[in-house]
Amino acid sequence: DAGITQSPRYKITETGRQVTLMCHQTWSHSYMFWYRQDLGHGLRLIYYSAAADITDKGEVPDGYVVSRSKTENFPLTLESATRSQTSVYFCASSTITSYEQYFGPGTRLTVT
Amino acid sequence: AQKVTQAQTEISVVEKEDVTLDCVYETRDTTYYLFWYKQPPSGELVFLIRRNSFDEQNEISGRYSWNFQKSTSSFNFTITASQVVDSAVYFCALRGTWGNDMRFGAGTRLTVKP
């Protein structure tokens, strides 16, 4: 049971480049989430999705774009990466009825 | 607005000591959900517990226990007889009635020394 996976696990990119982080879950969970983790801030929600083709902004959505054409995939795109987007990004999923979220292993992104 | 405060940034204890991690939350919702997650040095986030606002019973799971007090808006986590494997960052989180915006505290780094 693969659960929830993220790729790549590590990424270094340059300022201004577009980069896409992938998230894939095998549980058929309806909800999927993207968080960023920064020291002193805990985790902050970027975007979430209640189902395929339904997405909504979280606490820190600026500079990010998401899509969800299939239930199992929820890619996060940084259209023009900035140094302030250097962070660890976590994808998570949950069912409709149970509010606990299950997290992927994270992607460490460095923007130079 | 939802807010979670974990005032303890770092705690260091010696193995077998008991340790309590504090979590204070703010919400205007009458129904809400509280969570604890563990992030070991390997980096993954592990779900530990969920508590609904309408259920004030405390919970015990092995060496772990949780004390939920609505009167003080706190949801504290105690580890009894700590072990080195308990070393991790622990996050408290809050979800309100509506939407899916789960707010996390800044985390408490627990170090258990042998």
JSON list of C-alpha atoms in Angstrom, two decimals:
[
{"chain": "A", "resi": 1, "resn": "ASP", "atom": "CA", "xyz": [0.00, 0.00, 0.00]},
{"chain": "A", "resi": 2, "resn": "ALA", "atom": "CA", "xyz": [1.88, 3.07, -1.29]},
{"chain": "A", "resi": 3, "resn": "GLY", "atom": "CA", "xyz": [-0.35, 5.60, 0.50]},
{"chain": "A", "resi": 4, "resn": "ILE", "atom": "CA", "xyz": [0.67, 9.10, -0.42]},
{"chain": "A", "resi": 5, "resn": "THR", "atom": "CA", "xyz": [3.83, 9.87, -2.36]},
{"chain": "A", "resi": 6, "resn": "GLN", "atom": "CA", "xyz": [5.55, 13.06, -3.41]},
{"chain": "A", "resi": 7, "resn": "SER", "atom": "CA", "xyz": [8.06, 13.74, -6.13]},
{"chain": "A", "resi": 8, "resn": "PRO", "atom": "CA", "xyz": [10.69, 14.91, -6.37]},
{"chain": "A", "resi": 9, "resn": "ARG", "atom": "CA", "xyz": [11.90, 14.57, -2.79]},
{"chain": "A", "resi": 10, "resn": "TYR", "atom": "CA", "xyz": [14.54, 17.25, -3.32]},
{"chain": "A", "resi": 11, "resn": "LYS", "atom": "CA", "xyz": [14.63, 20.04, -5.86]},
{"chain": "A", "resi": 12, "resn": "ILE", "atom": "CA", "xyz": [16.93, 22.97, -6.49]},
{"chain": "A", "resi": 13, "resn": "THR", "atom": "CA", "xyz": [15.75, 25.61, -8.92]},
{"chain": "A", "resi": 14, "resn": "GLU", "atom": "CA", "xyz": [16.59, 29.15, -9.89]},
{"chain": "A", "resi": 15, "resn": "THR", "atom": "CA", "xyz": [14.61, 32.29, -9.26]},
{"chain": "A", "resi": 16, "resn": "GLY", "atom": "CA", "xyz": [12.03, 32.86, -11.96]},
{"chain": "A", "resi": 17, "resn": "ARG", "atom": "CA", "xyz": [11.75, 29.27, -13.12]},
{"chain": "A", "resi": 18, "resn": "GLN", "atom": "CA", "xyz": [8.55, 27.29, -13.08]},
{"chain": "A", "resi": 19, "resn": "VAL", "atom": "CA", "xyz": [8.57, 24.16, -10.98]},
{"chain": "A", "resi": 20, "resn": "THR", "atom": "CA", "xyz": [5.91, 21.54, -10.32]},
{"chain": "A", "resi": 21, "resn": "LEU", "atom": "CA", "xyz": [5.72, 19.35, -7.27]},
{"chain": "A", "resi": 22, "resn": "MET", "atom": "CA", "xyz": [3.77, 16.15, -7.63]},
{"chain": "A", "resi": 23, "resn": "CYS", "atom": "CA", "xyz": [1.52, 14.42, -5.14]},
{"chain": "A", "resi": 24, "resn": "HIS", "atom": "CA", "xyz": [-0.15, 11.05, -5.64]},
{"chain": "A", "resi": 25, "resn": "GLN", "atom": "CA", "xyz": [-2.37, 9.07, -3.27]},
{"chain": "A", "resi": 26, "resn": "THR", "atom": "CA", "xyz": [-3.70, 5.55, -3.57]},
{"chain": "A", "resi": 27, "resn": "TRP", "atom": "CA", "xyz": [-6.40, 5.72, -0.91]},
{"chain": "A", "resi": 28, "resn": "SER", "atom": "CA", "xyz": [-9.04, 7.44, -3.07]},
{"chain": "A", "resi": 29, "resn": "HIS", "atom": "CA", "xyz": [-9.35, 10.14, -0.41]},
{"chain": "A", "resi": 30, "resn": "SER", "atom": "CA", "xyz": [-11.60, 13.00, -1.48]},
{"chain": "A", "resi": 31, "resn": "TYR", "atom": "CA", "xyz": [-9.61, 15.78, 0.14]},
{"chain": "A", "resi": 32, "resn": "MET", "atom": "CA", "xyz": [-6.04, 16.71, -0.70]},
{"chain": "A", "resi": 33, "resn": "PHE", "atom": "CA", "xyz": [-3.91, 19.51, 0.70]},
{"chain": "A", "resi": 34, "resn": "TRP", "atom": "CA", "xyz": [-0.65, 21.32, 0.14]},
{"chain": "A", "resi": 35, "resn": "TYR", "atom": "CA", "xyz": [1.29, 22.81, 3.05]},
{"chain": "A", "resi": 36, "resn": "ARG", "atom": "CA", "xyz": [4.61, 24.51, 3.40]},
{"chain": "A", "resi": 37, "resn": "GLN", "atom": "CA", "xyz": [6.73, 24.11, 6.50]},
{"chain": "A", "resi": 38, "resn": "ASP", "atom": "CA", "xyz": [9.02, 26.90, 7.58]},
{"chain": "A", "resi": 39, "resn": "LEU", "atom": "CA", "xyz": [10.92, 27.26, 10.82]},
{"chain": "A", "resi": 40, "resn": "GLY", "atom": "CA", "xyz": [8.87, 29.10, 13.41]},
{"chain": "A", "resi": 41, "resn": "HIS", "atom": "CA", "xyz": [5.64, 28.85, 11.42]},
{"chain": "A", "resi": 42, "resn": "GLY", "atom": "CA", "xyz": [4.69, 25.22, 11.68]},
{"chain": "A", "resi": 43, "resn": "LEU", "atom": "CA", "xyz": [2.74, 24.14, 8.64]},
{"chain": "A", "resi": 44, "resn": "ARG", "atom": "CA", "xyz": [0.70, 26.59, 6.61]},
{"chain": "A", "resi": 45, "resn": "LEU", "atom": "CA", "xyz": [-1.97, 25.61, 4.14]},
{"chain": "A", "resi": 46, "resn": "ILE", "atom": "CA", "xyz": [-1.37, 26.72, 0.56]},
{"chain": "A", "resi": 47, "resn": "TYR", "atom": "CA", "xyz": [-4.28, 25.14, -1.32]},
{"chain": "A", "resi": 48, "resn": "TYR", "atom": "CA", "xyz": [-6.69, 22.31, -0.84]},
{"chain": "A", "resi": 49, "resn": "SER", "atom": "CA", "xyz": [-9.08, 20.31, -2.96]},
{"chain": "A", "resi": 50, "resn": "ALA", "atom": "CA", "xyz": [-12.36, 18.69, -1.96]},
{"chain": "A", "resi": 51, "resn": "ALA", "atom": "CA", "xyz": [-12.63, 16.57, -5.10]},
{"chain": "A", "resi": 52, "resn": "ALA", "atom": "CA", "xyz": [-11.47, 16.45, -8.69]},
{"chain": "A", "resi": 53, "resn": "ASP", "atom": "CA", "xyz": [-11.81, 19.89, -10.32]},
{"chain": "A", "resi": 54, "resn": "ILE", "atom": "CA", "xyz": [-12.62, 21.56, -6.98]},
{"chain": "A", "resi": 55, "resn": "THR", "atom": "CA", "xyz": [-9.83, 23.59, -5.40]},
{"chain": "A", "resi": 56, "resn": "ASP", "atom": "CA", "xyz": [-9.68, 26.44, -2.93]},
{"chain": "A", "resi": 57, "resn": "LYS", "atom": "CA", "xyz": [-7.11, 28.78, -1.41]},
{"chain": "A", "resi": 58, "resn": "GLY", "atom": "CA", "xyz": [-5.59, 28.29, 1.98]},
{"chain": "A", "resi": 59, "resn": "GLU", "atom": "CA", "xyz": [-3.65, 30.66, 4.19]},
{"chain": "A", "resi": 60, "resn": "VAL", "atom": "CA", "xyz": [-0.69, 31.36, 1.85]},
{"chain": "A", "resi": 61, "resn": "PRO", "atom": "CA", "xyz": [-1.75, 30.81, -1.80]},
{"chain": "A", "resi": 62, "resn": "ASP", "atom": "CA", "xyz": [0.13, 33.65, -3.52]},
{"chain": "A", "resi": 63, "resn": "GLY", "atom": "CA", "xyz": [2.63, 32.47, -6.12]},
{"chain": "A", "resi": 64, "resn": "TYR", "atom": "CA", "xyz": [1.19, 28.96, -6.34]},
{"chain": "A", "resi": 65, "resn": "VAL", "atom": "CA", "xyz": [-1.19, 27.23, -8.71]},
{"chain": "A", "resi": 66, "resn": "VAL", "atom": "CA", "xyz": [-2.90, 23.87, -8.29]},
{"chain": "A", "resi": 67, "resn": "SER", "atom": "CA", "xyz": [-5.01, 21.57, -10.38]},
{"chain": "A", "resi": 68, "resn": "ARG", "atom": "CA", "xyz": [-6.80, 18.32, -9.78]},
{"chain": "A", "resi": 69, "resn": "SER", "atom": "CA", "xyz": [-8.00, 16.57, -12.89]},
{"chain": "A", "resi": 70, "resn": "LYS", "atom": "CA", "xyz": [-7.87, 13.13, -11.23]},
{"chain": "A", "resi": 71, "resn": "THR", "atom": "CA", "xyz": [-8.77, 12.21, -7.68]},
{"chain": "A", "resi": 72, "resn": "GLU", "atom": "CA", "xyz": [-5.40, 10.65, -7.00]},
{"chain": "A", "resi": 73, "resn": "ASN", "atom": "CA", "xyz": [-3.16, 13.49, -8.19]},
{"chain": "A", "resi": 74, "resn": "PHE", "atom": "CA", "xyz": [-2.75, 17.02, -6.87]},
{"chain": "A", "resi": 75, "resn": "PRO", "atom": "CA", "xyz": [0.20, 18.85, -8.42]},
{"chain": "A", "resi": 76, "resn": "LEU", "atom": "CA", "xyz": [1.46, 22.16, -7.05]},
{"chain": "A", "resi": 77, "resn": "THR", "atom": "CA", "xyz": [3.09, 24.61, -9.44]},
{"chain": "A", "resi": 78, "resn": "LEU", "atom": "CA", "xyz": [5.27, 27.56, -8.63]},
{"chain": "A", "resi": 79, "resn": "GLU", "atom": "CA", "xyz": [4.86, 29.66, -11.75]},
{"chain": "A", "resi": 80, "resn": "SER", "atom": "CA", "xyz": [7.89, 31.89, -11.15]},
{"chain": "A", "resi": 81, "resn": "ALA", "atom": "CA", "xyz": [9.86, 30.67, -8.17]},
{"chain": "A", "resi": 82, "resn": "THR", "atom": "CA", "xyz": [11.19, 33.17, -5.62]},
{"chain": "A", "resi": 83, "resn": "ARG", "atom": "CA", "xyz": [13.70, 32.68, -2.80]},
{"chain": "A", "resi": 84, "resn": "SER", "atom": "CA", "xyz": [10.92, 33.12, -0.26]},
{"chain": "A", "resi": 85, "resn": "GLN", "atom": "CA", "xyz": [9.40, 29.91, -1.60]},
{"chain": "A", "resi": 86, "resn": "THR", "atom": "CA", "xyz": [12.36, 27.90, -0.36]},
{"chain": "A", "resi": 87, "resn": "SER", "atom": "CA", "xyz": [10.67, 25.51, 2.03]},
{"chain": "A", "resi": 88, "resn": "VAL", "atom": "CA", "xyz": [9.61, 21.96, 2.70]},
{"chain": "A", "resi": 89, "resn": "TYR", "atom": "CA", "xyz": [6.34, 21.16, 1.00]},
{"chain": "A", "resi": 90, "resn": "PHE", "atom": "CA", "xyz": [3.97, 18.53, 2.30]},
{"chain": "A", "resi": 91, "resn": "CYS", "atom": "CA", "xyz": [1.02, 17.02, 0.57]},
{"chain": "A", "resi": 92, "resn": "ALA", "atom": "CA", "xyz": [-1.76, 15.46, 2.64]},
{"chain": "A", "resi": 93, "resn": "SER", "atom": "CA", "xyz": [-5.08, 13.73, 2.13]},
{"chain": "A", "resi": 94, "resn": "SER", "atom": "CA", "xyz": [-8.16, 12.88, 4.15]},
{"chain": "A", "resi": 95, "resn": "THR", "atom": "CA", "xyz": [-11.56, 11.31, 3.74]},
{"chain": "A", "resi": 96, "resn": "ILE", "atom": "CA", "xyz": [-14.82, 13.24, 3.82]},
{"chain": "A", "resi": 97, "resn": "THR", "atom": "CA", "xyz": [-15.88, 11.85, 7.17]},
{"chain": "A", "resi": 98, "resn": "SER", "atom": "CA", "xyz": [-12.61, 11.70, 9.06]},
{"chain": "A", "resi": 99, "resn": "TYR", "atom": "CA", "xyz": [-10.80, 14.98, 9.51]},
{"chain": "A", "resi": 100, "resn": "GLU", "atom": "CA", "xyz": [-7.34, 13.73, 10.30]},
{"chain": "A", "resi": 101, "resn": "GLN", "atom": "CA", "xyz": [-4.95, 14.27, 7.44]},
{"chain": "A", "resi": 102, "resn": "TYR", "atom": "CA", "xyz": [-2.28, 11.83, 6.32]},
{"chain": "A", "resi": 103, "resn": "PHE", "atom": "CA", "xyz": [0.91, 13.31, 5.00]},
{"chain": "A", "resi": 104, "resn": "GLY", "atom": "CA", "xyz": [3.36, 12.47, 2.28]},
{"chain": "A", "resi": 105, "resn": "PRO", "atom": "CA", "xyz": [7.12, 12.40, 2.94]},
{"chain": "A", "resi": 106, "resn": "GLY", "atom": "CA", "xyz": [7.65, 16.00, 1.83]},
{"chain": "A", "resi": 107, "resn": "THR", "atom": "CA", "xyz": [9.62, 17.78, -0.89]},
{"chain": "A", "resi": 108, "resn": "ARG", "atom": "CA", "xyz": [12.52, 20.00, 0.08]},
{"chain": "A", "resi": 109, "resn": "LEU", "atom": "CA", "xyz": [12.64, 22.87, -2.42]},
{"chain": "A", "resi": 110, "resn": "THR", "atom": "CA", "xyz": [15.52, 25.32, -2.63]},
{"chain": "A", "resi": 111, "resn": "VAL", "atom": "CA", "xyz": [15.23, 28.39, -4.82]},
{"chain": "A", "resi": 112, "resn": "THR", "atom": "CA", "xyz": [18.59, 30.01, -5.57]},
{"chain": "B", "resi": 1, "resn": "ALA", "atom": "CA", "xyz": [-10.03, 33.03, 12.99]},
{"chain": "B", "resi": 2, "resn": "GLN", "atom": "CA", "xyz": [-8.34, 29.93, 14.25]},
{"chain": "B", "resi": 3, "resn": "LYS", "atom": "CA", "xyz": [-5.06, 30.08, 16.09]},
{"chain": "B", "resi": 4, "resn": "VAL", "atom": "CA", "xyz": [-2.87, 27.55, 17.85]},
{"chain": "B", "resi": 5, "resn": "THR", "atom": "CA", "xyz": [-0.09, 28.49, 20.24]},
{"chain": "B", "resi": 6, "resn": "GLN", "atom": "CA", "xyz": [2.65, 26.13, 21.35]},
{"chain": "B", "resi": 7, "resn": "ALA", "atom": "CA", "xyz": [4.62, 28.32, 23.70]},
{"chain": "B", "resi": 8, "resn": "GLN", "atom": "CA", "xyz": [7.38, 25.78, 24.30]},
{"chain": "B", "resi": 9, "resn": "THR", "atom": "CA", "xyz": [9.79, 25.97, 21.39]},
{"chain": "B", "resi": 10, "resn": "GLU", "atom": "CA", "xyz": [12.17, 23.32, 22.71]},
{"chain": "B", "resi": 11, "resn": "ILE", "atom": "CA", "xyz": [12.12, 20.90, 25.63]},
{"chain": "B", "resi": 12, "resn": "SER", "atom": "CA", "xyz": [14.94, 18.64, 26.73]},
{"chain": "B", "resi": 13, "resn": "VAL", "atom": "CA", "xyz": [14.46, 15.80, 29.21]},
{"chain": "B", "resi": 14, "resn": "VAL", "atom": "CA", "xyz": [16.33, 12.75, 30.35]},
{"chain": "B", "resi": 15, "resn": "GLU", "atom": "CA", "xyz": [14.98, 9.33, 29.49]},
{"chain": "B", "resi": 16, "resn": "LYS", "atom": "CA", "xyz": [12.21, 8.08, 31.81]},
{"chain": "B", "resi": 17, "resn": "GLU", "atom": "CA", "xyz": [11.14, 11.57, 32.79]},
{"chain": "B", "resi": 18, "resn": "ASP", "atom": "CA", "xyz": [7.54, 12.61, 32.20]},
{"chain": "B", "resi": 19, "resn": "VAL", "atom": "CA", "xyz": [7.04, 15.57, 29.90]},
{"chain": "B", "resi": 20, "resn": "THR", "atom": "CA", "xyz": [4.02, 17.70, 29.00]},
{"chain": "B", "resi": 21, "resn": "LEU", "atom": "CA", "xyz": [3.70, 19.61, 25.76]},
{"chain": "B", "resi": 22, "resn": "ASP", "atom": "CA", "xyz": [1.34, 22.56, 25.94]},
{"chain": "B", "resi": 23, "resn": "CYS", "atom": "CA", "xyz": [-1.18, 23.59, 23.31]},
{"chain": "B", "resi": 24, "resn": "VAL", "atom": "CA", "xyz": [-3.53, 26.56, 23.58]},
{"chain": "B", "resi": 25, "resn": "TYR", "atom": "CA", "xyz": [-6.03, 27.30, 20.87]},
{"chain": "B", "resi": 26, "resn": "GLU", "atom": "CA", "xyz": [-8.40, 30.07, 19.83]},
{"chain": "B", "resi": 27, "resn": "THR", "atom": "CA", "xyz": [-11.58, 29.66, 17.84]},
{"chain": "B", "resi": 28, "resn": "ARG", "atom": "CA", "xyz": [-15.06, 31.13, 17.69]},
{"chain": "B", "resi": 29, "resn": "ASP", "atom": "CA", "xyz": [-16.56, 27.92, 16.38]},
{"chain": "B", "resi": 30, "resn": "THR", "atom": "CA", "xyz": [-18.65, 25.86, 18.77]},
{"chain": "B", "resi": 31, "resn": "THR", "atom": "CA", "xyz": [-17.67, 22.65, 17.04]},
{"chain": "B", "resi": 32, "resn": "TYR", "atom": "CA", "xyz": [-14.02, 22.12, 16.27]},
{"chain": "B", "resi": 33, "resn": "TYR", "atom": "CA", "xyz": [-11.38, 19.43, 16.11]},
{"chain": "B", "resi": 34, "resn": "LEU", "atom": "CA", "xyz": [-7.96, 19.25, 17.69]},
{"chain": "B", "resi": 35, "resn": "PHE", "atom": "CA", "xyz": [-5.03, 17.14, 16.57]},
{"chain": "B", "resi": 36, "resn": "TRP", "atom": "CA", "xyz": [-1.52, 16.19, 17.53]},
{"chain": "B", "resi": 37, "resn": "TYR", "atom": "CA", "xyz": [1.10, 15.17, 15.02]},
{"chain": "B", "resi": 38, "resn": "LYS", "atom": "CA", "xyz": [4.63, 13.89, 15.51]},
{"chain": "B", "resi": 39, "resn": "GLN", "atom": "CA", "xyz": [7.51, 14.73, 13.18]},
{"chain": "B", "resi": 40, "resn": "PRO", "atom": "CA", "xyz": [10.54, 12.53, 13.93]},
{"chain": "B", "resi": 41, "resn": "PRO", "atom": "CA", "xyz": [14.02, 13.41, 12.62]},
{"chain": "B", "resi": 42, "resn": "SER", "atom": "CA", "xyz": [13.25, 11.50, 9.42]},
{"chain": "B", "resi": 43, "resn": "GLY", "atom": "CA", "xyz": [10.81, 14.28, 8.55]},
{"chain": "B", "resi": 44, "resn": "GLU", "atom": "CA", "xyz": [7.48, 12.60, 7.97]},
{"chain": "B", "resi": 45, "resn": "LEU", "atom": "CA", "xyz": [4.38, 13.74, 9.83]},
{"chain": "B", "resi": 46, "resn": "VAL", "atom": "CA", "xyz": [2.62, 11.10, 11.86]},
{"chain": "B", "resi": 47, "resn": "PHE", "atom": "CA", "xyz": [-0.97, 11.51, 13.06]},
{"chain": "B", "resi": 48, "resn": "LEU", "atom": "CA", "xyz": [-1.33, 10.81, 16.78]},
{"chain": "B", "resi": 49, "resn": "ILE", "atom": "CA", "xyz": [-4.81, 11.81, 17.87]},
{"chain": "B", "resi": 50, "resn": "ARG", "atom": "CA", "xyz": [-7.96, 13.72, 17.01]},
{"chain": "B", "resi": 51, "resn": "ARG", "atom": "CA", "xyz": [-10.27, 15.16, 19.65]},
{"chain": "B", "resi": 52, "resn": "ASN", "atom": "CA", "xyz": [-13.72, 16.61, 18.93]},
{"chain": "B", "resi": 53, "resn": "SER", "atom": "CA", "xyz": [-14.81, 19.68, 20.86]},
{"chain": "B", "resi": 54, "resn": "PHE", "atom": "CA", "xyz": [-17.93, 17.96, 22.14]},
{"chain": "B", "resi": 55, "resn": "ASP", "atom": "CA", "xyz": [-15.90, 15.13, 23.68]},
{"chain": "B", "resi": 56, "resn": "GLU", "atom": "CA", "xyz": [-13.95, 16.36, 26.68]},
{"chain": "B", "resi": 57, "resn": "GLN", "atom": "CA", "xyz": [-12.84, 12.94, 27.85]},
{"chain": "B", "resi": 58, "resn": "ASN", "atom": "CA", "xyz": [-9.14, 12.64, 28.27]},
{"chain": "B", "resi": 59, "resn": "GLU", "atom": "CA", "xyz": [-7.38, 9.99, 26.26]},
{"chain": "B", "resi": 60, "resn": "ILE", "atom": "CA", "xyz": [-4.63, 7.57, 27.14]},
{"chain": "B", "resi": 61, "resn": "SER", "atom": "CA", "xyz": [-2.72, 5.46, 24.67]},
{"chain": "B", "resi": 62, "resn": "GLY", "atom": "CA", "xyz": [0.15, 3.58, 26.22]},
{"chain": "B", "resi": 63, "resn": "ARG", "atom": "CA", "xyz": [2.67, 6.14, 27.47]},
{"chain": "B", "resi": 64, "resn": "TYR", "atom": "CA", "xyz": [0.80, 8.96, 25.74]},
{"chain": "B", "resi": 65, "resn": "SER", "atom": "CA", "xyz": [-2.06, 10.91, 27.27]},
{"chain": "B", "resi": 66, "resn": "TRP", "atom": "CA", "xyz": [-3.98, 13.98, 26.26]},
{"chain": "B", "resi": 67, "resn": "ASN", "atom": "CA", "xyz": [-5.75, 16.47, 28.51]},
{"chain": "B", "resi": 68, "resn": "PHE", "atom": "CA", "xyz": [-8.47, 18.49, 26.79]},
{"chain": "B", "resi": 69, "resn": "GLN", "atom": "CA", "xyz": [-9.87, 21.42, 28.78]},
{"chain": "B", "resi": 70, "resn": "LYS", "atom": "CA", "xyz": [-12.37, 23.67, 27.02]},
{"chain": "B", "resi": 71, "resn": "SER", "atom": "CA", "xyz": [-12.44, 26.06, 29.98]},
{"chain": "B", "resi": 72, "resn": "THR", "atom": "CA", "xyz": [-8.82, 27.00, 29.35]},
{"chain": "B", "resi": 73, "resn": "SER", "atom": "CA", "xyz": [-8.80, 26.27, 25.59]},
{"chain": "B", "resi": 74, "resn": "SER", "atom": "CA", "xyz": [-5.97, 23.82, 26.04]},
{"chain": "B", "resi": 75, "resn": "PHE", "atom": "CA", "xyz": [-5.16, 20.41, 24.64]},
{"chain": "B", "resi": 76, "resn": "ASN", "atom": "CA", "xyz": [-1.98, 19.28, 26.35]},
{"chain": "B", "resi": 77, "resn": "PHE", "atom": "CA", "xyz": [0.01, 16.17, 25.54]},
{"chain": "B", "resi": 78, "resn": "THR", "atom": "CA", "xyz": [1.90, 14.19, 28.16]},
{"chain": "B", "resi": 79, "resn": "ILE", "atom": "CA", "xyz": [4.48, 11.50, 27.54]},
{"chain": "B", "resi": 80, "resn": "THR", "atom": "CA", "xyz": [5.09, 9.30, 30.55]},
{"chain": "B", "resi": 81, "resn": "ALA", "atom": "CA", "xyz": [8.47, 7.65, 31.05]},
{"chain": "B", "resi": 82, "resn": "SER", "atom": "CA", "xyz": [9.92, 9.27, 27.95]},
{"chain": "B", "resi": 83, "resn": "GLN", "atom": "CA", "xyz": [12.21, 7.33, 25.64]},
{"chain": "B", "resi": 84, "resn": "VAL", "atom": "CA", "xyz": [14.85, 8.40, 23.16]},
{"chain": "B", "resi": 85, "resn": "VAL", "atom": "CA", "xyz": [12.52, 7.40, 20.32]},
{"chain": "B", "resi": 86, "resn": "ASP", "atom": "CA", "xyz": [10.10, 10.09, 21.48]},
{"chain": "B", "resi": 87, "resn": "SER", "atom": "CA", "xyz": [12.56, 12.74, 20.28]},
{"chain": "B", "resi": 88, "resn": "ALA", "atom": "CA", "xyz": [10.70, 14.67, 17.59]},
{"chain": "B", "resi": 89, "resn": "VAL", "atom": "CA", "xyz": [8.89, 17.88, 16.81]},
{"chain": "B", "resi": 90, "resn": "TYR", "atom": "CA", "xyz": [5.29, 17.73, 17.96]},
{"chain": "B", "resi": 91, "resn": "PHE", "atom": "CA", "xyz": [2.58, 19.81, 16.36]},
{"chain": "B", "resi": 92, "resn": "CYS", "atom": "CA", "xyz": [-0.82, 20.70, 17.71]},
{"chain": "B", "resi": 93, "resn": "ALA", "atom": "CA", "xyz": [-3.46, 21.62, 15.11]},
{"chain": "B", "resi": 94, "resn": "LEU", "atom": "CA", "xyz": [-7.02, 22.95, 15.02]},
{"chain": "B", "resi": 95, "resn": "ARG", "atom": "CA", "xyz": [-9.79, 22.60, 12.45]},
{"chain": "B", "resi": 96, "resn": "GLY", "atom": "CA", "xyz": [-12.97, 24.62, 12.74]},
{"chain": "B", "resi": 97, "resn": "THR", "atom": "CA", "xyz": [-16.53, 23.70, 11.88]},
{"chain": "B", "resi": 98, "resn": "TRP", "atom": "CA", "xyz": [-16.47, 24.75, 8.28]},
{"chain": "B", "resi": 99, "resn": "GLY", "atom": "CA", "xyz": [-13.93, 24.46, 5.55]},
{"chain": "B", "resi": 100, "resn": "ASN", "atom": "CA", "xyz": [-10.73, 22.53, 5.63]},
{"chain": "B", "resi": 101, "resn": "ASP", "atom": "CA", "xyz": [-8.33, 25.10, 6.94]},
{"chain": "B", "resi": 102, "resn": "MET", "atom": "CA", "xyz": [-6.38, 23.22, 9.59]},
{"chain": "B", "resi": 103, "resn": "ARG", "atom": "CA", "xyz": [-4.17, 25.57, 11.56]},
{"chain": "B", "resi": 104, "resn": "PHE", "atom": "CA", "xyz": [-0.96, 24.26, 13.04]},
{"chain": "B", "resi": 105, "resn": "GLY", "atom": "CA", "xyz": [1.03, 25.56, 15.96]},
{"chain": "B", "resi": 106, "resn": "ALA", "atom": "CA", "xyz": [4.70, 26.33, 15.46]},
{"chain": "B", "resi": 107, "resn": "GLY", "atom": "CA", "xyz": [5.69, 23.03, 17.02]},
{"chain": "B", "resi": 108, "resn": "THR", "atom": "CA", "xyz": [7.64, 21.92, 20.08]},
{"chain": "B", "resi": 109, "resn": "ARG", "atom": "CA", "xyz": [10.97, 20.16, 19.61]},
{"chain": "B", "resi": 110, "resn": "LEU", "atom": "CA", "xyz": [11.36, 17.46, 22.23]},
{"chain": "B", "resi": 111, "resn": "THR", "atom": "CA", "xyz": [14.77, 15.96, 22.86]},
{"chain": "B", "resi": 112, "resn": "VAL", "atom": "CA", "xyz": [15.01, 12.93, 25.09]},
{"chain": "B", "resi": 113, "resn": "LYS", "atom": "CA", "xyz": [18.54, 12.20, 26.23]},
{"chain": "B", "resi": 114, "resn": "PRO", "atom": "CA", "xyz": [19.66, 8.74, 27.30]}
]
